[in-house]
Amino acid sequence: MKEKLNLVKGTSFKRLNTLTFVVLLFIGVFSPTSAGGVMNSFLTFIAFGFLFIILSIFVKKRLTKSNVILFLLINGSLIFFTLSGTLILSTYSFGIYPNFLFLSCLFLLDLKNIQVNKSINFFFLICSYLIITLGFGIIFRVIPILNFILDHYTAGYDALLPNMLSGLKPVATFATHSIAALFLFIFFYLNIKAYKSFKKNIYLLTAVLFLLLLLFIRSNSALVFISFSFLILFKLFVSNKSSLIYFALLVILIIIYFGFIDDSVILFLKNFDISSILSSDKNGLQGRYSSASPLQVTMDYILSNPFSPLGLTYSDKLYYSDSGFILYFLRGSIFLMFGIYFGFILLIKNNLCNNREAYFFIFITLLFEIGYPVLLYIRFIYFIPFYIVYSNHLDTSSNES
């Protein structure tokens, strides 16, 4: 009788965990950032409220010294340097603080032994195909989808999303091609991993569709992730010949469709110029770190004042985007930068079951941080806990099979 009660209790916890992390996934990916095309910060704060409630459930029962120190280091350094920064500047950007706060809260979580039930695979596929639908809706200029995205997912600055959509870049809910490339690659990777775990072709098909969307992003980050994707596929085909046959059939069908039924995509891809993407002074490393980059003034300030970070104060003469490393150093010197990156590394290493995957996820995230502070991006903050739990679930399912 006692064993039966424990089984029921365990099943109930699995259902609750599944619901919790599915909610994290869908709010993280699909929560709106604008209403009627007008950016609305209130919607972001609602999302942060949900995140606080959910994360409070999974805070470690016994916090280690390193967890507490990193949490205090991040928040304490921001507070201290904001107070000292008032001697230099009199304007503030307090709106970014919740991003720092909830990122530091992630470092208190214990997610390694969280168990979920099989229904999470179904919800993950639903989420994947919603993103794919939005992506191909952009590529094929489906007006209702374009209007829906413009109304609900405008972000950054007013011209950003319209520029992405006019360039047929399948940014879905992510507004900018760089972030979209990262998320499309992670969804590609998780679908490949699900295919390995369950041997179901639907996951391989889904991964191929994400790879197609990545090709249309046409950015430096997309080129990097496309390279990683092909390496992952090569490794898969070497170990599993049947998946190569299925993949080849999918590619043939796609070529037939785009070549003979709708050739507009083929005509568009003829203008795909890798050299112009890599040499562009408007994006990528050259666009961010050249002497003409908006970041140059910020880098000059840091070099001249390495021990005078600005905390949450703000100057319109400095640039606060396009590099996580520079942003964290500008706001909190080495203390904030160390707290964020070391905390993130410990979070992934201590919670992901697969050590090799942990190092890979850390690598691609820190690589991306060179060009954008994605660890402060609210969708990524939501996504990290889901990624950990779902990836561990796939590892467990693979071992059981």
Short mmCIF file of N, CA and C in Angstrom, two decimals, residues 17 32-33 50 82-83 94-95 118 127 161 187 204 263 280 316 322 360 362 367 393:
data_model
loop_
_atom_site.label_atom_id
_atom_site.label_comp_id
_atom_site.label_asym_id
_atom_site.label_seq_id
_atom_site.Cartn_x
_atom_site.Cartn_y
_atom_site.Cartn_z
N ASN A 17 5.74 18.91 -12.38
CA ASN A 17 7.00 19.36 -12.98
C ASN A 17 6.85 19.57 -14.48
N PRO A 32 4.35 37.98 -25.44
CA PRO A 32 4.45 39.15 -26.32
C PRO A 32 5.32 40.25 -25.73
N THR A 33 5.95 41.01 -26.60
CA THR A 33 6.76 42.14 -26.16
C THR A 33 6.14 43.47 -26.59
N PHE A 50 5.72 35.81 -13.44
CA PHE A 50 5.53 34.36 -13.59
C PHE A 50 6.83 33.62 -13.32
N THR A 82 26.27 51.36 -8.65
CA THR A 82 25.24 52.34 -8.97
C THR A 82 25.37 53.55 -8.06
N LEU A 83 25.62 53.29 -6.76
CA LEU A 83 25.80 54.38 -5.80
C LEU A 83 27.05 55.20 -6.14
N PHE A 94 17.16 51.53 -14.41
CA PHE A 94 16.74 50.51 -13.46
C PHE A 94 15.94 49.38 -14.14
N GLY A 95 15.42 49.65 -15.34
CA GLY A 95 14.60 48.65 -16.02
C GLY A 95 15.34 47.37 -16.35
N LYS A 118 6.30 11.76 -20.08
CA LYS A 118 6.53 11.72 -21.53
C LYS A 118 5.78 12.80 -22.30
N CYS A 127 5.61 23.34 -29.58
CA CYS A 127 6.38 24.58 -29.56
C CYS A 127 7.27 24.69 -30.78
N LEU A 161 12.43 44.96 -36.30
CA LEU A 161 11.62 43.84 -36.77
C LEU A 161 11.15 44.03 -38.22
N PHE A 187 16.96 24.50 -30.82
CA PHE A 187 15.82 23.64 -31.13
C PHE A 187 16.23 22.54 -32.11
N LEU A 204 13.66 14.06 -36.52
CA LEU A 204 14.65 14.35 -37.56
C LEU A 204 14.08 15.34 -38.57
N ASP A 263 9.44 28.28 -56.98
CA ASP A 263 10.86 28.60 -57.18
C ASP A 263 11.26 29.95 -56.61
N SER A 280 30.74 42.22 -43.67
CA SER A 280 29.87 43.36 -43.39
C SER A 280 30.36 44.15 -42.18
N ASP A 316 23.90 58.45 -22.50
CA ASP A 316 23.55 58.25 -23.92
C ASP A 316 24.78 58.31 -24.83
N ASP A 322 25.41 44.59 -27.71
CA ASP A 322 26.32 43.98 -28.68
C ASP A 322 27.52 43.25 -28.08
N PHE A 360 29.55 21.90 -24.10
CA PHE A 360 29.15 22.42 -25.42
C PHE A 360 28.17 23.58 -25.26
N ILE A 362 27.79 25.53 -22.66
CA ILE A 362 28.55 26.66 -22.10
C ILE A 362 29.35 27.34 -23.21
N LEU A 367 30.37 31.93 -26.49
CA LEU A 367 30.73 32.38 -27.83
C LEU A 367 29.73 33.44 -28.31
N HIS A 393 15.91 14.77 -19.33
CA HIS A 393 14.82 13.82 -19.62
C HIS A 393 15.16 12.96 -20.84
#
